Amino acid sequence: MQLKRYTHQNRMLLAVDCIIFGFDGTHLKLLLIKRGFEPQKGRWSLMGGFVTSEENINQAAARILKQLTGLTDIYLEQLAGFGDPHRDPTERTVSIAYFALIDINKYEEQLSHEYSAEWFSLKKLPSVIFDHKEMIEMAKEKLRYKAAFHPVLFELLPEKFTIPHLQTLYEDVYNKVLDKGNFSRKILSTGLLVKQKDKEKNGSKKGAFYYKLDKRKYQLKFNSFLNFIPNPEVQSK
Amino acid sequence: MQLKRYTHQNRMLLAVDCIIFGFDGTHLKLLLIKRGFEPQKGRWSLMGGFVTSEENINQAAARILKQLTGLTDIYLEQLAGFGDPHRDPTERTVSIAYFALIDINKYEEQLSHEYSAEWFSLKKLPSVIFDHKEMIEMAKEKLRYKAAFHPVLFELLPEKFTIPHLQTLYEDVYNKVLDKGNFSRKILSTGLLVKQKDKEKNGSKKGAFYYKLDKRKYQLKFNSFLNFIPNPEVQSK
DNA sequence: CAGTTTAATTATTAATGTGACAATTAATTT
DNA sequence: AAATTAATTGTCACATTAATAATTAAACTG
């Protein structure tokens, strides 16, 4: 027997929007697309899409992310729901924002061409549509918060990376210069890193050893707090 | 000019559900209602409701909370969106879950009678409808996480409380016995508490001094990390 | 009412962790 | 071969933490 539907209730559109972070070796960046349809055609926007009738919201977010980057099995976390009645002037649309952390070298260029996508430095973001600015701010905040206690920033690095490389990432995320000696000791003490035989030789004379993440320990220790950043000055949440 | 609506997209119901926490002096509790309408009439459920066309989701959550407890200006935080296609078998409904922290002595009894509401100990929860179990688990997890770094548990206490009272709350939330000497020193060192002249004399011979929360410092220091609980063993997030 | 009991509060201390800074090392460049 | 650069390792004073002990204030008991 088919149940009755709820009567006298207001139905609306449900969308997901993805805040996609990447790290180019120097700065944290965000992938935005040039919106290809009305309203607000031609303006910068987060990649998003409507949730279809037979998928759940997490699946929708993963689908949207794949659509733009070609990537699957990506760190993707629900951020928050945004539901002001007129956030999209066209029609009532509630959007669930997700943030994704990807290796900037891996995404598929041709796909991002289709959407006229570009990476923007977080300090030089263009104006974006609707409430996307607010979503981005919240995502930045959440990333800082999360990364202060969980080794989540590794998701932004390639498989092989150096400790100075990692430190640059932390410094950019927290906008704070860290002592390299202490950073190195602290990060190594977690036991999360596996030293490689080879070194990376660009931009340094001595060269810095490559490391890989110990995936097993990463899973295991993800929730035990690292507390890398002494006073992260996290604003909210 | 009225913009065109988005065509060929699926519209759905949007609901909010509130996970309402209280503390009875011994245990952390949850306020559930006996569902008064079909489907699943008569079963235990979180208090929830549909988002109307002219309110945002936060407002909807506050409205639902007031509807059941009579309370406004309550600590209310968005938890997550739940959107499995068939979570409500009646019809596709996405729900945004919120968790609320209230002073258990303050809510209005007559309202909760109307909804046949009851407080349940977290260890003895009845079976609940839909995915409400999952929502509750996530809320518990988030509360533990949050309270490990922010003085949020004060929201569950009355205006005047004692340090042992507060300690009992922490012990129940983390299911962990804490040293009273260290707890007292640590909590006082935050400067968040204002000692009162009078003592609470029940259940103790010496009596414990009452304290009040310094609201200004509470606002100010909410985001500076307290780290009360050494290894909170937080499972996720 | 003196002594005992209970629980709150304060004090002590060893161990650990942190951060500032200095020293050493391994390469490359001049 | 010496100078230079940046990675890596080392040192140490200081702060924080947690385990434990000592003290204190009130109430109960005979």
XYZ file of N, CA, C and O in Angstrom, chain A residues 49-199:
604
model
N 24.720 21.553 -7.729
C 23.698 20.910 -8.540
C 22.533 20.469 -7.674
O 22.631 20.457 -6.452
N 21.457 20.116 -8.310
C 20.281 19.704 -7.547
C 20.358 18.239 -7.147
O 20.924 17.409 -7.872
N 19.794 17.956 -6.010
C 19.715 16.570 -5.551
C 18.557 15.906 -6.302
O 17.450 16.435 -6.332
N 18.836 14.775 -6.911
C 17.788 14.098 -7.683
C 16.947 13.209 -6.779
O 17.271 13.000 -5.615
N 15.904 12.668 -7.334
C 14.909 11.995 -6.498
C 15.390 10.679 -5.897
O 14.873 10.237 -4.888
N 16.382 10.067 -6.510
C 16.771 8.745 -5.999
C 18.175 8.672 -5.406
O 18.733 7.591 -5.234
N 18.761 9.802 -5.125
C 20.087 9.772 -4.491
C 20.014 10.485 -3.144
O 19.177 11.355 -2.947
N 20.919 10.105 -2.252
C 20.964 10.859 -1.006
C 21.897 12.061 -1.181
O 22.572 12.187 -2.203
N 21.943 12.933 -0.186
C 22.697 14.173 -0.388
C 24.199 13.944 -0.496
O 24.880 14.608 -1.263
N 24.725 12.992 0.269
C 26.160 12.712 0.155
C 26.519 12.237 -1.252
O 27.529 12.642 -1.815
N 25.674 11.374 -1.768
C 25.899 10.900 -3.140
C 25.841 12.047 -4.132
O 26.632 12.108 -5.074
N 24.901 12.933 -3.919
C 24.782 14.085 -4.817
C 26.059 14.912 -4.793
O 26.588 15.312 -5.839
N 26.604 15.132 -3.597
C 27.827 15.925 -3.487
C 28.984 15.225 -4.198
O 29.760 15.853 -4.931
N 29.092 13.924 -4.003
C 30.164 13.164 -4.660
C 30.003 13.209 -6.182
O 30.988 13.316 -6.919
N 28.768 13.142 -6.636
C 28.495 13.209 -8.074
C 28.924 14.562 -8.646
O 29.596 14.645 -9.675
N 28.559 15.610 -7.952
C 28.910 16.960 -8.406
C 30.423 17.147 -8.437
O 30.982 17.719 -9.379
N 31.077 16.631 -7.407
C 32.531 16.753 -7.343
C 33.189 16.001 -8.494
O 34.113 16.497 -9.142
N 32.671 14.824 -8.779
C 33.232 14.034 -9.874
C 32.985 14.716 -11.215
O 33.846 14.718 -12.104
N 31.825 15.293 -11.330
C 31.454 15.970 -12.569
C 32.472 17.054 -12.935
O 32.835 17.207 -14.099
N 32.970 17.742 -11.918
C 33.906 18.828 -12.192
C 35.366 18.381 -12.234
O 36.154 18.882 -13.036
N 35.717 17.443 -11.394
C 37.139 17.089 -11.262
C 37.502 15.725 -11.827
O 38.671 15.425 -12.029
N 36.512 14.885 -12.046
C 36.789 13.524 -12.477
C 37.202 12.611 -11.334
O 37.458 11.429 -11.531
N 37.258 13.154 -10.124
C 37.797 12.395 -8.993
C 36.720 11.698 -8.158
O 35.626 12.228 -7.970
N 37.094 10.512 -7.682
C 36.235 9.817 -6.707
C 37.083 9.497 -5.474
O 38.296 9.669 -5.489
N 36.458 9.008 -4.446
C 37.154 8.685 -3.187
C 37.932 9.878 -2.654
O 39.124 9.792 -2.374
N 37.241 10.957 -2.563
C 37.842 12.205 -2.130
C 37.356 12.534 -0.728
O 36.256 12.153 -0.353
N 38.196 13.229 0.028
C 37.745 13.691 1.334
C 36.647 14.724 1.126
O 36.878 15.801 0.567
N 35.470 14.368 1.582
C 34.293 15.191 1.335
C 33.443 15.197 2.594
O 33.043 14.147 3.077
N 33.213 16.363 3.122
C 32.514 16.423 4.403
C 31.391 17.441 4.356
O 31.550 18.528 3.809
N 30.294 17.067 4.931
C 29.170 17.991 4.944
C 29.493 19.185 5.837
O 29.997 19.012 6.946
N 29.214 20.349 5.334
C 29.527 21.561 6.077
C 28.291 22.060 6.819
O 28.238 22.027 8.030
N 27.298 22.480 6.086
C 26.076 22.993 6.710
C 24.998 23.208 5.654
O 25.289 23.288 4.459
N 23.782 23.322 6.131
C 22.682 23.654 5.249
C 22.454 25.150 5.227
O 22.521 25.796 6.264
N 22.208 25.682 4.065
C 21.929 27.111 3.907
C 20.523 27.270 3.377
O 20.217 26.783 2.290
N 19.705 27.952 4.121
C 18.300 27.926 3.747
C 17.531 29.218 3.864
O 16.328 29.190 4.159
N 18.174 30.347 3.642
C 17.393 31.582 3.638
C 16.377 31.527 2.493
O 16.705 31.084 1.395
N 15.169 31.989 2.763
C 14.090 31.819 1.787
C 14.419 32.396 0.401
O 13.983 31.859 -0.611
N 15.215 33.462 0.364
C 15.453 34.107 -0.925
C 16.918 34.050 -1.354
O 17.380 34.903 -2.105
N 17.633 33.055 -0.845
C 19.059 32.987 -1.193
C 19.253 32.809 -2.697
O 20.191 33.338 -3.280
N 18.381 32.051 -3.307
C 18.323 32.001 -4.766
C 17.035 32.712 -5.164
O 15.946 32.248 -4.848
N 17.157 33.859 -5.841
C 15.958 34.659 -6.125
C 14.986 33.972 -7.081
O 13.809 34.349 -7.142
N 15.452 32.998 -7.815
C 14.601 32.301 -8.769
C 13.464 31.567 -8.081
O 12.298 31.655 -8.475
N 13.852 30.859 -7.034
C 12.895 29.954 -6.415
C 13.502 29.437 -5.126
O 14.721 29.322 -5.014
N 12.693 29.133 -4.154
C 13.198 28.630 -2.874
C 14.051 27.391 -3.089
O 13.573 26.360 -3.573
N 15.298 27.496 -2.713
C 16.243 26.397 -2.853
C 17.098 26.320 -1.611
O 17.769 27.289 -1.252
N 17.063 25.183 -0.964
C 17.955 24.981 0.175
C 19.191 24.271 -0.333
O 19.101 23.337 -1.123
N 20.338 24.742 0.114
C 21.564 24.092 -0.344
C 22.355 23.532 0.827
O 22.516 24.181 1.861
N 22.825 22.320 0.640
C 23.721 21.721 1.624
C 25.130 21.887 1.069
O 25.436 21.382 -0.017
N 25.975 22.592 1.814
C 27.346 22.817 1.357
C 28.263 21.701 1.852
O 28.118 21.226 2.974
N 29.179 21.296 0.997
C 30.180 20.284 1.338
C 31.547 20.875 1.084
O 31.715 21.658 0.153
N 32.530 20.466 1.860
C 33.867 20.872 1.464
C 34.720 19.665 1.151
O 34.603 18.603 1.772
N 35.539 19.838 0.119
C 36.350 18.741 -0.413
C 37.809 19.144 -0.382
O 38.150 20.312 -0.581
N 38.680 18.184 -0.100
C 40.113 18.430 -0.124
C 40.729 17.536 -1.189
O 40.638 16.315 -1.102
N 41.318 18.134 -2.194
C 41.873 17.308 -3.262
C 43.343 17.644 -3.513
O 43.831 18.713 -3.167
N 44.028 16.684 -4.113
C 45.388 16.891 -4.593
C 45.292 17.679 -5.890
O 44.777 17.192 -6.893
N 45.798 18.868 -5.871
C 45.594 19.807 -6.975
C 46.182 19.308 -8.297
O 45.790 19.749 -9.381
N 47.111 18.358 -8.217
C 47.736 17.832 -9.437
C 46.893 16.775 -10.130
O 47.169 16.391 -11.260
N 45.885 16.305 -9.453
C 45.208 15.114 -9.966
C 43.925 15.367 -10.735
O 43.452 14.495 -11.444
N 43.311 16.491 -10.569
C 42.001 16.680 -11.186
C 42.134 16.827 -12.699
O 43.188 17.164 -13.231
N 41.055 16.532 -13.364
C 41.125 16.487 -14.832
C 40.867 17.857 -15.459
O 39.780 18.409 -15.367
N 41.892 18.347 -16.111
C 41.854 19.692 -16.689
C 40.709 19.876 -17.687
O 40.029 20.899 -17.687
N 40.521 18.867 -18.538
C 39.532 19.078 -19.603
C 38.131 19.285 -19.051
O 37.336 20.058 -19.584
N 37.858 18.591 -17.921
C 36.548 18.784 -17.302
C 36.407 20.210 -16.783
O 35.385 20.858 -16.985
N 37.469 20.663 -16.157
C 37.370 22.004 -15.591
C 37.296 23.064 -16.699
O 36.752 24.137 -16.501
N 37.832 22.726 -17.875
C 37.655 23.641 -19.009
C 36.192 23.753 -19.387
O 35.668 24.839 -19.622
N 35.531 22.621 -19.437
C 34.108 22.612 -19.795
C 33.293 23.562 -18.925
O 32.339 24.170 -19.372
N 33.689 23.612 -17.663
C 32.936 24.470 -16.744
C 33.594 25.829 -16.556
O 33.229 26.585 -15.672
N 34.611 26.097 -17.342
C 35.387 27.336 -17.179
C 35.811 27.515 -15.727
O 35.589 28.561 -15.124
N 36.371 26.464 -15.183
C 36.760 26.517 -13.774
C 38.150 27.108 -13.617
O 38.980 27.008 -14.518
N 38.387 27.738 -12.492
C 39.705 28.284 -12.188
C 40.004 28.187 -10.705
O 39.113 28.275 -9.871
N 41.300 28.036 -10.419
C 41.737 28.041 -9.022
C 41.992 29.473 -8.568
O 42.676 30.216 -9.261
N 41.469 29.801 -7.413
C 41.683 31.136 -6.855
C 42.365 31.040 -5.507
O 42.035 30.167 -4.703
N 43.310 31.936 -5.306
C 43.907 32.030 -3.986
C 42.852 32.530 -3.008
O 42.027 33.382 -3.356
N 42.887 32.007 -1.809
C 41.858 32.376 -0.834
C 41.874 33.858 -0.481
O 40.885 34.410 -0.013
N 43.041 34.463 -0.693
C 43.125 35.885 -0.367
C 42.619 36.771 -1.508
O 42.416 37.967 -1.315
N 42.466 36.187 -2.668
C 42.029 36.998 -3.822
C 40.823 36.384 -4.507
O 40.836 36.124 -5.708
N 39.808 36.138 -3.745
C 38.617 35.533 -4.329
C 37.792 36.579 -5.063
O 37.669 37.712 -4.610
N 37.214 36.175 -6.183
C 36.324 37.099 -6.879
C 34.972 37.136 -6.171
O 34.713 36.335 -5.280
N 34.148 38.041 -6.570
C 32.798 38.058 -6.028
C 32.040 36.831 -6.548
O 32.206 36.420 -7.685
N 31.254 36.235 -5.701
C 30.533 35.010 -6.070
C 29.032 35.176 -5.879
O 28.593 36.092 -5.182
N 28.272 34.293 -6.490
C 26.813 34.442 -6.486
C 26.182 34.067 -5.134
O 26.802 33.429 -4.301
N 24.932 34.476 -4.999
C 24.089 34.080 -3.856
C 24.823 34.237 -2.530
O 25.447 35.249 -2.267
N 24.740 33.161 -1.712
C 25.402 33.169 -0.409
C 26.699 32.362 -0.415
O 27.161 31.888 0.615
N 27.279 32.222 -1.601
C 28.470 31.381 -1.705
C 29.657 31.936 -0.916
O 30.497 31.180 -0.439
N 29.694 33.240 -0.791
C 30.748 33.853 0.014
C 30.698 33.342 1.456
O 31.714 32.970 2.047
N 29.495 33.313 1.960
C 29.270 32.840 3.327
C 29.673 31.369 3.473
O 30.302 30.967 4.460
N 29.326 30.597 2.466
C 29.705 29.179 2.487
C 31.219 29.024 2.515
O 31.769 28.224 3.270
N 31.875 29.793 1.701
C 33.333 29.718 1.620
C 33.972 30.105 2.943
O 34.873 29.426 3.440
N 33.475 31.163 3.547
C 34.014 31.585 4.838
C 33.859 30.489 5.883
O 34.778 30.200 6.646
N 32.689 29.896 5.874
C 32.452 28.845 6.849
C 33.369 27.648 6.595
O 33.881 27.035 7.530
N 33.581 27.354 5.333
C 34.452 26.218 4.994
C 35.887 26.482 5.432
O 36.557 25.599 5.976
N 36.368 27.689 5.212
C 37.720 28.056 5.660
C 37.848 27.865 7.160
O 38.807 27.275 7.659
N 36.871 28.381 7.853
C 36.825 28.276 9.302
C 36.853 26.822 9.764
O 37.621 26.439 10.635
N 36.036 26.034 9.126
C 35.941 24.629 9.515
C 37.230 23.885 9.216
O 37.661 23.033 9.992
N 37.840 24.214 8.113
C 39.104 23.570 7.760
C 40.173 23.891 8.800
O 40.907 23.008 9.255
N 40.253 25.146 9.185
C 41.213 25.536 10.217
C 40.944 24.800 11.517
O 41.855 24.336 12.206
N 39.684 24.739 11.839
C 39.310 24.082 13.084
C 39.694 22.606 13.054
O 40.352 22.087 13.945
N 39.294 21.977 12.001
C 39.533 20.539 11.853
C 41.019 20.218 11.828
O 41.482 19.288 12.473
N 41.753 21.010 11.064
C 43.173 20.725 10.876
C 43.981 20.989 12.143
O 45.104 20.525 12.266
N 43.407 21.721 13.080
C 44.114 21.952 14.336
C 44.140 20.687 15.190
O 44.966 20.544 16.070
N 43.260 19.756 14.901
C 43.154 18.554 15.729
C 43.239 17.247 14.972
O 43.367 16.194 15.574
N 43.099 17.325 13.659
C 43.130 16.097 12.867
C 44.071 16.291 11.687
O 44.135 17.387 11.133
N 44.757 15.238 11.307
C 45.765 15.375 10.252
C 45.148 15.459 8.861
O 45.594 14.802 7.931
N 44.181 16.300 8.720
C 43.358 16.300 7.521
C 44.043 16.999 6.342
O 43.712 16.739 5.181
N 45.021 17.827 6.619
C 45.654 18.579 5.530
C 46.450 17.686 4.568
O 46.732 18.085 3.441
N 46.780 16.486 5.038
C 47.467 15.544 4.151
C 46.653 15.257 2.893
O 47.204 14.912 1.857
N 45.358 15.407 3.002
C 44.492 15.150 1.849
C 44.779 16.102 0.697
O 44.410 15.845 -0.440
N 45.428 17.197 1.000
C 45.719 18.202 -0.026
C 47.061 17.961 -0.709
O 47.368 18.602 -1.720
N 47.859 17.047 -0.153
C 49.214 16.839 -0.682
C 49.273 15.649 -1.622
O 48.447 14.742 -1.548
N 50.264 15.637 -2.504
C 50.486 14.448 -3.321
C 51.015 13.305 -2.453
O 51.324 13.504 -1.275
N 51.132 12.158 -3.056
C 51.529 10.977 -2.286
C 52.872 11.186 -1.594
O 53.038 10.856 -0.431
N 53.822 11.742 -2.347
C 55.131 12.032 -1.772
C 55.282 13.528 -1.531
O 54.984 14.330 -2.405
N 55.735 13.870 -0.353
C 55.873 15.283 -0.006
C 56.999 15.405 1.014
O 57.435 14.423 1.602
N 57.454 16.629 1.229
C 58.512 16.856 2.210
C 57.941 17.562 3.436
O 56.841 18.128 3.378
N 58.698 17.565 4.489
C 58.239 18.233 5.707
C 58.142 19.755 5.517
O 57.135 20.347 5.914
N 59.127 20.383 4.890
C 58.973 21.822 4.618
C 57.740 22.129 3.762
O 57.076 23.146 3.958
N 57.447 21.228 2.832
C 56.271 21.350 1.985
C 55.008 21.377 2.863
O 54.139 22.246 2.735
N 54.943 20.431 3.760
C 53.815 20.323 4.682
C 53.734 21.550 5.581
O 52.658 22.089 5.842
N 54.894 21.995 6.015
C 54.914 23.163 6.897
C 54.378 24.407 6.201
O 53.610 25.182 6.787
N 54.752 24.567 4.945
C 54.235 25.695 4.167
C 52.711 25.675 4.130
O 52.053 26.708 4.255
N 52.172 24.487 3.975
C 50.719 24.340 3.957
C 50.103 24.793 5.281
O 49.162 25.604 5.314
N 50.656 24.292 6.372
C 50.149 24.708 7.684
C 50.276 26.220 7.870
O 49.386 26.880 8.389
N 51.412 26.748 7.451
C 51.622 28.180 7.624
C 50.623 29.000 6.830
O 50.161 30.044 7.275
N 50.278 28.495 5.651
C 49.321 29.236 4.844
C 47.913 29.134 5.420
O 47.178 30.118 5.462
N 47.567 27.951 5.890
C 46.229 27.762 6.451
C 46.028 28.621 7.686
O 44.981 29.230 7.883
N 47.052 28.700 8.523
C 46.900 29.456 9.777
C 47.496 30.849 9.717
O 47.476 31.572 10.703
N 48.053 31.170 8.560
C 48.597 32.502 8.364
C 49.547 32.862 9.503
O 49.412 33.884 10.168
N 50.485 31.988 9.709
C 51.308 32.039 10.910
C 52.630 31.349 10.606
O 52.639 30.265 10.033
N 53.732 31.977 10.984
C 55.036 31.358 10.767
C 55.321 30.378 11.891
O 55.136 30.707 13.061
N 55.737 29.181 11.525
C 56.011 28.159 12.534
C 57.505 27.871 12.586
O 58.206 27.963 11.579
N 57.991 27.526 13.744
C 59.389 27.156 13.896
C 59.623 25.806 13.220
O 58.932 24.837 13.500
N 60.613 25.767 12.322
C 60.770 24.549 11.521
C 61.267 23.369 12.344
O 60.874 22.235 12.116
N 62.131 23.667 13.309
C 62.621 22.584 14.163
C 61.499 21.935 14.940
O 61.326 20.709 14.919
N 60.727 22.757 15.596
C 59.628 22.230 16.391
C 58.587 21.535 15.524
O 58.055 20.496 15.899
N 58.335 22.117 14.359
C 57.342 21.514 13.470
C 57.758 20.113 13.056
O 56.974 19.165 13.125
N 59.001 20.018 12.662
C 59.517 18.727 12.217
C 59.425 17.678 13.320
O 58.913 16.575 13.115
N 59.901 18.053 14.484
C 59.879 17.108 15.607
C 58.454 16.671 15.925
O 58.163 15.491 16.106
N 57.568 17.629 15.943
C 56.193 17.346 16.309
C 55.510 16.435 15.296
O 54.838 15.467 15.653
N 55.705 16.749 14.031
C 55.024 15.969 13.001
C 55.589 14.546 12.941
O 54.856 13.581 12.746
N 56.904 14.420 13.168
C 57.504 13.090 13.136
C 57.078 12.262 14.342
O 56.939 11.043 14.253
N 56.864 12.945 15.458
C 56.512 12.223 16.682
C 55.144 11.546 16.592
O 54.815 10.673 17.384
N 54.356 11.936 15.613
C 53.042 11.304 15.464
C 53.160 9.897 14.908
O 52.247 9.091 15.038
N 54.294 9.624 14.267
C 54.467 8.304 13.671
C 53.648 8.118 12.409
O 53.519 7.017 11.892
N 53.098 9.211 11.897
C 52.239 9.114 10.717
C 53.039 9.088 9.414
O 52.508 8.726 8.358
N 54.299 9.486 9.483
C 55.075 9.642 8.250
C 56.085 8.512 8.047
O 56.691 8.035 8.998
N 56.243 8.121 6.802
C 57.233 7.113 6.449
C 58.288 7.772 5.571
O 57.981 8.285 4.491
N 59.516 7.749 6.053
C 60.609 8.402 5.336
C 60.958 7.627 4.073
O 61.044 6.398 4.085
N 61.187 8.343 2.981
C 61.563 7.699 1.717
C 63.079 7.790 1.546
O 63.755 8.528 2.248
N 63.572 7.039 0.564
C 65.015 7.038 0.319
C 65.456 8.325 -0.396
O 66.574 8.798 -0.224
N 64.583 8.848 -1.233
C 64.983 9.969 -2.089
C 64.626 11.338 -1.517
O 63.826 11.459 -0.607
N 65.278 12.312 -2.116
C 65.078 13.685 -1.673
C 64.498 14.534 -2.784
O 64.657 14.225 -3.959
